[in-house]
Short mmCIF file of C-alpha atoms and ligand atoms in Angstrom, two decimals:
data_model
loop_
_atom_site.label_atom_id
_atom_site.label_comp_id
_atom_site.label_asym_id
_atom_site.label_seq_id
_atom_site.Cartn_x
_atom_site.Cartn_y
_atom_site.Cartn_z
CA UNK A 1478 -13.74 4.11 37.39
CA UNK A 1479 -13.90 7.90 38.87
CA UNK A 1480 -14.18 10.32 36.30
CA UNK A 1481 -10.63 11.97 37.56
CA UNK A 1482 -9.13 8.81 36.59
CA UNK A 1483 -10.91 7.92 33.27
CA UNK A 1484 -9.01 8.37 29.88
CA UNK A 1485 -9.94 11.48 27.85
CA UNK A 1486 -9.33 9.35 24.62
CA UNK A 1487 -9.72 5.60 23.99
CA UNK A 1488 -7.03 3.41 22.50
CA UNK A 1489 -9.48 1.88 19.53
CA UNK A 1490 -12.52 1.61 18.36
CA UNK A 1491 -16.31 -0.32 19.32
CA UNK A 1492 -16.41 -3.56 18.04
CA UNK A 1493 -18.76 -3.40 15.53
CA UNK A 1494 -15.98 -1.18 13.32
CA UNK A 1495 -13.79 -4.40 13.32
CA UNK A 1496 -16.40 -7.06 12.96
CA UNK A 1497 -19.07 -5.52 11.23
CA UNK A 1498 -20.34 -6.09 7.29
CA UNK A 1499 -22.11 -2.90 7.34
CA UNK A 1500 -19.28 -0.57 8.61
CA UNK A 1501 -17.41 -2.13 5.64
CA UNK A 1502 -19.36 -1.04 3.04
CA UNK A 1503 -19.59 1.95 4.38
CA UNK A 1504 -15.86 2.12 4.63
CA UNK A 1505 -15.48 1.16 1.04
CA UNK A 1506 -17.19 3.92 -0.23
CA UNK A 1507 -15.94 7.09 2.34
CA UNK A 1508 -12.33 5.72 3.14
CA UNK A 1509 -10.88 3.29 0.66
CA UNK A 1510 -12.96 5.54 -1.98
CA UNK A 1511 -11.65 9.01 -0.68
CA UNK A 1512 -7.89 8.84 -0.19
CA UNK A 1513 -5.35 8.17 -2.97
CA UNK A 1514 -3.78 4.56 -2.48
CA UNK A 1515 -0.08 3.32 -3.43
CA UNK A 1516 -0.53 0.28 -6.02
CA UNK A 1517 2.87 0.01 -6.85
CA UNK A 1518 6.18 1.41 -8.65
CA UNK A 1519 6.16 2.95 -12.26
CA UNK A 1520 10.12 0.99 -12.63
CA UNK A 1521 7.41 -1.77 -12.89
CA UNK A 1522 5.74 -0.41 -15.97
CA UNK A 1523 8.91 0.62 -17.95
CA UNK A 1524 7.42 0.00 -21.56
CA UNK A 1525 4.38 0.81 -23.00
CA UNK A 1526 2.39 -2.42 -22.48
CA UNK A 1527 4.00 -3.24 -19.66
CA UNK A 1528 1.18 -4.71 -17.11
CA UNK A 1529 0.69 -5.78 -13.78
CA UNK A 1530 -2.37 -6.85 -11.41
CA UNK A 1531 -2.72 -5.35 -8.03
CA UNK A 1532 -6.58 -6.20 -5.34
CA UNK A 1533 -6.87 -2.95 -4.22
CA UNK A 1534 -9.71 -3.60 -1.33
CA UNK A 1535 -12.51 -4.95 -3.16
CA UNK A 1536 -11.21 -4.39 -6.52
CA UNK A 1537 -8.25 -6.25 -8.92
CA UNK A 1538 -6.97 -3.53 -11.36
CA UNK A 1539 -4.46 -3.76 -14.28
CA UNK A 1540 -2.06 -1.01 -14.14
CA UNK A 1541 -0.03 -0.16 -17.51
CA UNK A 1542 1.32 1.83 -19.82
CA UNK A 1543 -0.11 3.07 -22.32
CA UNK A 1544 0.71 3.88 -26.14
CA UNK A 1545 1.19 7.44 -25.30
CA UNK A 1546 3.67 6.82 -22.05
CA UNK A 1547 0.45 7.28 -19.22
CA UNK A 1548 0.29 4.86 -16.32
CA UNK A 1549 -3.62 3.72 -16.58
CA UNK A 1550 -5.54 1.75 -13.95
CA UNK A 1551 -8.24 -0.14 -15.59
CA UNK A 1552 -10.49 -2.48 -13.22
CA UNK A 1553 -10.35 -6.32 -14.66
CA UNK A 1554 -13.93 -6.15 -16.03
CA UNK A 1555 -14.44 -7.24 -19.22
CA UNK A 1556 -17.52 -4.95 -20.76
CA UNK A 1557 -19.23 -8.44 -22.20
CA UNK A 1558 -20.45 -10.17 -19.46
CA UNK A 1559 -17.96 -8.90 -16.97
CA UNK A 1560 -15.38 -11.94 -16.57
CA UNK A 1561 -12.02 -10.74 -15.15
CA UNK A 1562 -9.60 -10.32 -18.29
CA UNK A 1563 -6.28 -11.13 -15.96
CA UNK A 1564 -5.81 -13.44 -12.84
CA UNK A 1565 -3.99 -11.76 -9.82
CA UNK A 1566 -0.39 -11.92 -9.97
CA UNK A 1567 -0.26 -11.91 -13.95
CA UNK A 1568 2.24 -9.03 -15.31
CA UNK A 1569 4.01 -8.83 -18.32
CA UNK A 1570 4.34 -7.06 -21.85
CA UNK A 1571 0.88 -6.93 -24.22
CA UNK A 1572 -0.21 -4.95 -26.76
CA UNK A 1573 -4.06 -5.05 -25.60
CA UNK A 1574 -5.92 -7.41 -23.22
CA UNK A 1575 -7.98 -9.81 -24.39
CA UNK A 1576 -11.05 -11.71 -22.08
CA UNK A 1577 -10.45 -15.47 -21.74
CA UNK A 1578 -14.24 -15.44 -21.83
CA UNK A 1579 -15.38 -14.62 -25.27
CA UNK A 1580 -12.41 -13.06 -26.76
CA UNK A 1581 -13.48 -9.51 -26.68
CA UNK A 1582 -9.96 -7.50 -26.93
CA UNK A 1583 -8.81 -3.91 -25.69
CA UNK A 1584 -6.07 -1.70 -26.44
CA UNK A 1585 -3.65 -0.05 -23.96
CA UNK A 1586 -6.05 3.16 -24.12
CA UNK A 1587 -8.69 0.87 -22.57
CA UNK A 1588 -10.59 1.22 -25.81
CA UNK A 1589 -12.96 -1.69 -27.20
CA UNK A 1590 -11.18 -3.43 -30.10
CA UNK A 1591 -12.69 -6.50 -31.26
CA UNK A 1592 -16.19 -8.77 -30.76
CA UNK A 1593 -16.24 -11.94 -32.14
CA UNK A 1594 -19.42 -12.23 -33.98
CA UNK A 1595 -20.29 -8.78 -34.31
CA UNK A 1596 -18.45 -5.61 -36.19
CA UNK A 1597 -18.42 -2.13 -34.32
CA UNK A 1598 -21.84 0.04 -34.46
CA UNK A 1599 -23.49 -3.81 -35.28
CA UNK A 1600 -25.44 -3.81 -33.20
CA UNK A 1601 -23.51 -1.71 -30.81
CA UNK A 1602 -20.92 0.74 -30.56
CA UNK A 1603 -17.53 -0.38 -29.51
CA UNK A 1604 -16.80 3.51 -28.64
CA UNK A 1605 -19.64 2.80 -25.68
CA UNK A 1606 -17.74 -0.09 -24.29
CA UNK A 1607 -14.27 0.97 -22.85
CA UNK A 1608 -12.95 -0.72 -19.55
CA UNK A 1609 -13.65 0.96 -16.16
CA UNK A 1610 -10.85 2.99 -15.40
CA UNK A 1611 -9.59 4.16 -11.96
CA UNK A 1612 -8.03 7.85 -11.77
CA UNK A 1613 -4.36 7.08 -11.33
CA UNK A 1614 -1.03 9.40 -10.79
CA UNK A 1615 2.18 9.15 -9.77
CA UNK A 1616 4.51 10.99 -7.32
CA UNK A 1617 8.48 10.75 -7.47
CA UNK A 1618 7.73 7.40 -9.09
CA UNK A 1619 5.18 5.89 -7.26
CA UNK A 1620 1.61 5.10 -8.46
CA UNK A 1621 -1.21 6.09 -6.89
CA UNK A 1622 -4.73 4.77 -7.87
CA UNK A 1623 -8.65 6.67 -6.67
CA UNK A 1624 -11.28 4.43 -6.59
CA UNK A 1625 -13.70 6.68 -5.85
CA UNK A 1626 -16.34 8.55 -8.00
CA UNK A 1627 -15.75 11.84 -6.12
CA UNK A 1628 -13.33 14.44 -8.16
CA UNK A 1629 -9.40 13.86 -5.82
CA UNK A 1630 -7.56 16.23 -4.14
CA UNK A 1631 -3.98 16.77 -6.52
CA UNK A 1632 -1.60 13.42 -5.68
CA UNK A 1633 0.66 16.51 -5.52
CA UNK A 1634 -0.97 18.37 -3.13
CA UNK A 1635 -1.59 15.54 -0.45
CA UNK A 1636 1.94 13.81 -0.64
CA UNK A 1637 3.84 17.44 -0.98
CA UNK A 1638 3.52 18.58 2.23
CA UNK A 1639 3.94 14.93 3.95
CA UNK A 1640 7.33 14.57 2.02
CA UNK A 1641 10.88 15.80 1.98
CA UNK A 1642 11.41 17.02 -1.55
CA UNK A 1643 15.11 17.65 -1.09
CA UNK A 1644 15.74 14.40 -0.02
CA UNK A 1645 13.67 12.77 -2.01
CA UNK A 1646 15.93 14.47 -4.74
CA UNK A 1647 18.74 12.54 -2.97
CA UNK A 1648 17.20 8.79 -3.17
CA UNK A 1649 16.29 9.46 -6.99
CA UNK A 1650 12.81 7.96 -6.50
CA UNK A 1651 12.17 7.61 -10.15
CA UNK A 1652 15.65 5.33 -10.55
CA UNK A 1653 14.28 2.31 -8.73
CA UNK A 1654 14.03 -1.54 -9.49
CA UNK A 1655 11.59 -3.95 -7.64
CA UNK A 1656 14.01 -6.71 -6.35
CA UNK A 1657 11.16 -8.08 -4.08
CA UNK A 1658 7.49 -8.34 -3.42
CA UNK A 1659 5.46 -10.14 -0.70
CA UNK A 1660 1.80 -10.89 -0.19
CA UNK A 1661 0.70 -11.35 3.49
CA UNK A 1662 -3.11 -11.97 4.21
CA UNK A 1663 -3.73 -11.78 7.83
CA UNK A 1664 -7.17 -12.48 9.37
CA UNK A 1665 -7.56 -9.19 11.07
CA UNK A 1666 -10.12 -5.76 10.07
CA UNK A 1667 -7.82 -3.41 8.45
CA UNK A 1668 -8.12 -0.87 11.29
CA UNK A 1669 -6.68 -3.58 13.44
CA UNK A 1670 -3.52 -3.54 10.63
CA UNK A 1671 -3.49 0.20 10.49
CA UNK A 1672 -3.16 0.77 14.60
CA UNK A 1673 -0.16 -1.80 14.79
CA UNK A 1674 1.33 0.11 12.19
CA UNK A 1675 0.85 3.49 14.17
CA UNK A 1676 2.54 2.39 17.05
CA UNK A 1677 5.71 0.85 17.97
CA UNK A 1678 4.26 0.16 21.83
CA UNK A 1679 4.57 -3.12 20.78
CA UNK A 1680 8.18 -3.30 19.62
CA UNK A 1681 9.70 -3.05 22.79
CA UNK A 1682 9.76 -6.44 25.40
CA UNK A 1683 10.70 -8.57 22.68
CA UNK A 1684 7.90 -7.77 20.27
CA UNK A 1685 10.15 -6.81 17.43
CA UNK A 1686 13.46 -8.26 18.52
CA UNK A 1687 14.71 -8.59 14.90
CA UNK A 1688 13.59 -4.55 14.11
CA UNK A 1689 15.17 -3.35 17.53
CA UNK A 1690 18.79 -4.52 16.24
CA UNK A 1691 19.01 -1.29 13.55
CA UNK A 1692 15.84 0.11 14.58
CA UNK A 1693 15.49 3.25 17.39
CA UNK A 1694 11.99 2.91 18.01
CA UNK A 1695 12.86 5.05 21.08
CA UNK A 1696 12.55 7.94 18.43
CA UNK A 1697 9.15 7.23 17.56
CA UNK A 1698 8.46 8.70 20.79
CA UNK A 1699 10.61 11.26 21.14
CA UNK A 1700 9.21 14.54 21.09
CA UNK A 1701 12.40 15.95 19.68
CA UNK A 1702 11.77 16.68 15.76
CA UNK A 1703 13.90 13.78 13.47
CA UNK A 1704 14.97 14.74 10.51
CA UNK A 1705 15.01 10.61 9.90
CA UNK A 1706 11.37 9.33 8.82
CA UNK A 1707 12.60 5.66 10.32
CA UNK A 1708 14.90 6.18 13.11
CA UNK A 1709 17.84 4.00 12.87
CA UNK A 1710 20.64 3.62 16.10
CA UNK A 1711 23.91 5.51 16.35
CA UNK A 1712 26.38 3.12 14.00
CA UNK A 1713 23.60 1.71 12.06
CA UNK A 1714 24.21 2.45 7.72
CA UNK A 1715 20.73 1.17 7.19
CA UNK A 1716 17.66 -0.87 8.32
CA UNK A 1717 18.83 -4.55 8.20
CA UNK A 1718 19.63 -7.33 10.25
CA UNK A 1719 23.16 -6.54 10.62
CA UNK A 1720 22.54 -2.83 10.71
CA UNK A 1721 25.48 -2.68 7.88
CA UNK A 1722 24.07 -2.03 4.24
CA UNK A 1723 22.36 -4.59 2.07
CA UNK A 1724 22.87 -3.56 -1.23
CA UNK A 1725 26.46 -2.13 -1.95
CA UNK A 1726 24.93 0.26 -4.93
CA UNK A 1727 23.45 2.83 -2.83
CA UNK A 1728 20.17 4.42 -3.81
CA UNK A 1729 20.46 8.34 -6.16
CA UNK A 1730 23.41 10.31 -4.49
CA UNK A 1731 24.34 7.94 -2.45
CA UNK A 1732 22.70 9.24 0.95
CA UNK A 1733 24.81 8.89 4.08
CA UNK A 1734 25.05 5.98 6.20
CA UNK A 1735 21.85 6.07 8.91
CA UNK A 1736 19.88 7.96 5.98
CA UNK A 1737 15.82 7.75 6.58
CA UNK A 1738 13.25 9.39 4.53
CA UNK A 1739 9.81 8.69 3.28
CA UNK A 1740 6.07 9.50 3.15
CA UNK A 1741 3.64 7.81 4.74
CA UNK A 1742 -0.70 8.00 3.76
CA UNK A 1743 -3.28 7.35 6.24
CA UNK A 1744 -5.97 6.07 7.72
CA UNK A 1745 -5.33 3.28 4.54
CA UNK A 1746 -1.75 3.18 5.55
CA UNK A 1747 0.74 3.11 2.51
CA UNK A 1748 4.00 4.60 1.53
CA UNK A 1749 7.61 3.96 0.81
CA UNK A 1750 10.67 4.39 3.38
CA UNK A 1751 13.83 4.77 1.95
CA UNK A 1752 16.99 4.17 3.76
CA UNK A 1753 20.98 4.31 2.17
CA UNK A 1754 21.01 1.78 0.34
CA UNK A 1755 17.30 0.18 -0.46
CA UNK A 1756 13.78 1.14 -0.14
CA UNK A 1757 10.76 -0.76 1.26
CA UNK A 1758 6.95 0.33 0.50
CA UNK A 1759 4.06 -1.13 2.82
CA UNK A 1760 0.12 -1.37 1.17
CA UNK A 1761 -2.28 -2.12 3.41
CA UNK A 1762 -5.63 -2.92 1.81
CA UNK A 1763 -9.07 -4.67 2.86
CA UNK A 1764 -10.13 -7.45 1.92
CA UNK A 1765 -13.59 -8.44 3.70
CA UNK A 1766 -14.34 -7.01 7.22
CA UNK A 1767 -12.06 -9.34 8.96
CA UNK A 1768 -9.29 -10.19 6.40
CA UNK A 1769 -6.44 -7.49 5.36
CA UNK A 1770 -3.59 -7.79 2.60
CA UNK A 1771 -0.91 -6.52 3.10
CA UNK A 1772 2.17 -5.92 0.14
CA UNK A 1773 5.49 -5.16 1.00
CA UNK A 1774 7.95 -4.42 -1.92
CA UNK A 1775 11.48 -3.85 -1.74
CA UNK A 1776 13.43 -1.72 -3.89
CA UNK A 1777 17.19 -1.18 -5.13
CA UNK A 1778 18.81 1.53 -7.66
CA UNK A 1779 17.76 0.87 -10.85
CA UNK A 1780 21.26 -0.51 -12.04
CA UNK A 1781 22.08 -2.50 -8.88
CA UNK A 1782 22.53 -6.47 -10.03
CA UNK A 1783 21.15 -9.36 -7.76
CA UNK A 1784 23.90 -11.45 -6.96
CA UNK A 1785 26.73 -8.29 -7.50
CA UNK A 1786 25.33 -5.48 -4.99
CA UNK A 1787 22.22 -7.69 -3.20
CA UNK A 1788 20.98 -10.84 -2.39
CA UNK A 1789 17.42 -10.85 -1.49
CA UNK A 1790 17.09 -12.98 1.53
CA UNK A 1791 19.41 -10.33 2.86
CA UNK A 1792 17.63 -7.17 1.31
CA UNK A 1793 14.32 -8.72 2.89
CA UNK A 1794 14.82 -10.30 6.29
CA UNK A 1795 14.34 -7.60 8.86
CA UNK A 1796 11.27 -5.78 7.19
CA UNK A 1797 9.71 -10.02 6.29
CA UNK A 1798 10.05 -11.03 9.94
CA UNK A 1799 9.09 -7.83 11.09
CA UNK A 1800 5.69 -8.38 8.96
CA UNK A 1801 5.18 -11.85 9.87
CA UNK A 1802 5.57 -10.77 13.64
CA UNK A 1803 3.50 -7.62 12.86
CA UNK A 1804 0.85 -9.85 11.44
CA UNK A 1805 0.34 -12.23 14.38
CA UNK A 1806 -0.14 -9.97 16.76
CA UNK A 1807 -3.07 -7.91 14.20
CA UNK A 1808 -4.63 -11.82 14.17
CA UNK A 1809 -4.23 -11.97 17.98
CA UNK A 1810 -6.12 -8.64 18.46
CA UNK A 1811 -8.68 -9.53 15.83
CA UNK A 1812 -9.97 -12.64 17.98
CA UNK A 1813 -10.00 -10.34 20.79
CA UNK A 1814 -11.39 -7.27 19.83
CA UNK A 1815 -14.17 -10.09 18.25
CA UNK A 1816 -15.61 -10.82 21.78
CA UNK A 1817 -18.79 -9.55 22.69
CA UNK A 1818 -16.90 -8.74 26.23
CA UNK A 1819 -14.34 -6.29 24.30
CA UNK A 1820 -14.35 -2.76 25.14
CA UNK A 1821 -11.99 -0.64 23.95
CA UNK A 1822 -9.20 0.28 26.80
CA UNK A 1823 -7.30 3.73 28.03
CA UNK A 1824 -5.52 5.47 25.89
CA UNK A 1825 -1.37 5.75 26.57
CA UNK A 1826 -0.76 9.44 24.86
CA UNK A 1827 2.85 9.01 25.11
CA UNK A 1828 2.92 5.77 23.52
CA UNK A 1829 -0.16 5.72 20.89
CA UNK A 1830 -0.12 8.79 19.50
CA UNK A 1831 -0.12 7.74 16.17
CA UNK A 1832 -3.21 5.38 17.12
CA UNK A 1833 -5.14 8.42 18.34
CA UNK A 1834 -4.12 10.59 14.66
CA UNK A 1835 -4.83 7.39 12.05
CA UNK A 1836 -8.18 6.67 13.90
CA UNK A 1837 -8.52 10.24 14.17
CA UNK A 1838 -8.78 10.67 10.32
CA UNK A 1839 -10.53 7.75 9.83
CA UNK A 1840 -13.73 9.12 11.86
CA UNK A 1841 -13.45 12.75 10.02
CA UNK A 1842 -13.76 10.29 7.18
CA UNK A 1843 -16.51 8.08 8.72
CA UNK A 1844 -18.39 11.56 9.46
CA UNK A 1845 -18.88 12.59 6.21
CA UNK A 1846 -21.81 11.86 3.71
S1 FES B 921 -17.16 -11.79 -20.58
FE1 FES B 921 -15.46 -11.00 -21.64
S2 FES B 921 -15.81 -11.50 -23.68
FE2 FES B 921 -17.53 -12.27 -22.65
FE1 FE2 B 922 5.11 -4.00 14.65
#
């Protein structure tokens, strides 16, 4: 290749960032450590005591409510000899947590409670043996969890200026209800995850036929300024199969048909998009160098009734298939990019843009002590 015809910028990475142990650790402690990650909806955690599990990368946390109203992130380590207190997936109503191990108990406030066999400052302190927690906050609703050991920027300050207030005024993001949640674990490095996400290259030629009947993808290209954070075609009320609305109570002032908003965090890409009528958050998460979850949650208004205003194979179909699709070609890539013969290729500017920003941030990250 001439230099005159060689690409400034390249569309990905070596392969050693997708295969690699060490880059992993690494990229536990300056990337999933450093940025503030969505683990869920505080609709979830109505009550004090409410609970749920969520793996964030390496780590299964309990999020919940505490006596005084907080949401608190607690990692599921007992203090004892460190058995997990919950199993992933539990949720529900408690009062405290108790280990299945030896029975040592916790309050909501994380504090040490009880020890079989031995009473508090005999012959330790239970004030010296409170869970782990995780920083935690929340932004128009949504919880965001720090895993790091470094002080955070404010939630506030990051999501602020990467959100529409006003119309996130419009949505009522607080008034939400989880009508659906799925778990995909794809065999692919994260990064892999993160540039499909960045790009809708792919959704044209039949790559996304399902997402191209509402969907404009067109306008993720366009170098025209949207007001729409997901564009949606002319005559389209919402994202859906149909294009036509799939739950009939629409979401906090009832935003106009075609409505889009959202906020969207990066290079560990998570965020809710709200349309009209529903809204869908994305996770992405690690889980070993070459496995990624990913959770997808959808959400109606608060009062909206299953059955009445939705049905959830409706609510989910578009945003599921899109997923699944989404998910074999990350697997695809993975066993590529896995060749020792891989090199990473030229850069389209007009196409992966987003590619070139995520992976951007992710080296600034990379960079840093
Ligand atoms: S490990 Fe939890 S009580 Fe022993
Ligand atoms: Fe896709």
């Amino acid at each position: 290749m001439s230099a005159a015809s060689r690409p400034e910028t390249f569309t990905n990475l070596s392969r050693d960032a997708y295969v690699s142990e060490a880059v992993y650790e690494e990229e536990l402690r300056k990337v999933l450590g450093r940025q503030w990650l969505l683990a869920g909806h505080s609709s979830s955690l109505k009550a004090s005591g409410d609970y749920y599990v969520r793996q964030v990368g390496p780590e299964s946390l309990i999020l919940t409510r505490d006596g005084e109203g907080r949401v608190r992130a607690y990692f599921n380590v007992c203090r004892h000899r460190g058995s997990r207190l919950l199993e992933d997936g539990d949720c529900g109503r408690a009062q405290g947590f108790v280990c299945p191990y030896h029975r040592w108990t916790y309050d909501l406030a994380g504090r040490l409670r009880t020890v079989p066999g031995a009473k508090d400052g005999s012959p330790f302190s239970y004030a010296d043996y409170p869970l782990h927690e995780a920083r935690c906050d929340t932004f128009h609703g949504w919880i965001y969890v720090w895993l790091g050991e470094d002080e955070p920027p404010a939630l506030a300050d990051v999501l602020g200026p990467a959100s529409d207030e006003a119309a996130l005024k419009t949505v009522g993001s607080e008034r939400l209800k989880l009508a659906h949640q799925e778990t995909y674990v794809i065999a692919a490095n994260w990064k892999t995850m993160l540039e499909n996400n960045a790009e809708c290259y792919h959704c044209g030629h039949g790559g996304h036929p399902s997402l191209a009947i509402a969907c404009d993808f067109q306008g993720f290209f366009s170098d025209t300024p949207s007001d729409q954070a997901f564009p949606l075609r002319d005559g389209m009320a919402t994202f859906s199969m149909t294009g036509r609305r799939v739950c009939q109570k629409p979401l906090g002032t009832a935003p106009p048909d075609g409505f889009s908003t959202g906020f969207l965090l990066m290079p560990m890409f998570c965020g809710p998009v709200y349309f009209a009528d529903h809204a869908v958050s994305l996770e992405l998460t690690p889980l070993s160098a070459t496995q990624s979850q990913l959770i997808c949650e959808w959400y109606v208004h608060e009062d909206a009734v299953e059955g009445v205003d939705y049905e959830v194979p409706a609510l989910i179909e578009v945003f599921h298939v899109t997923n699944l699709e989404d998910g074999v070609f990350a697997e695809r890539n993975a066993r590529g990019v896995s060749s020792r013969r891989f090199t990473p290729g030229p850069h389209l500017a007009h196409r992966e843009a987003g590619v070139g920003g995520a992976l951007g941030l992710y080296k600034t990250m990379m960079a840093a002590d």
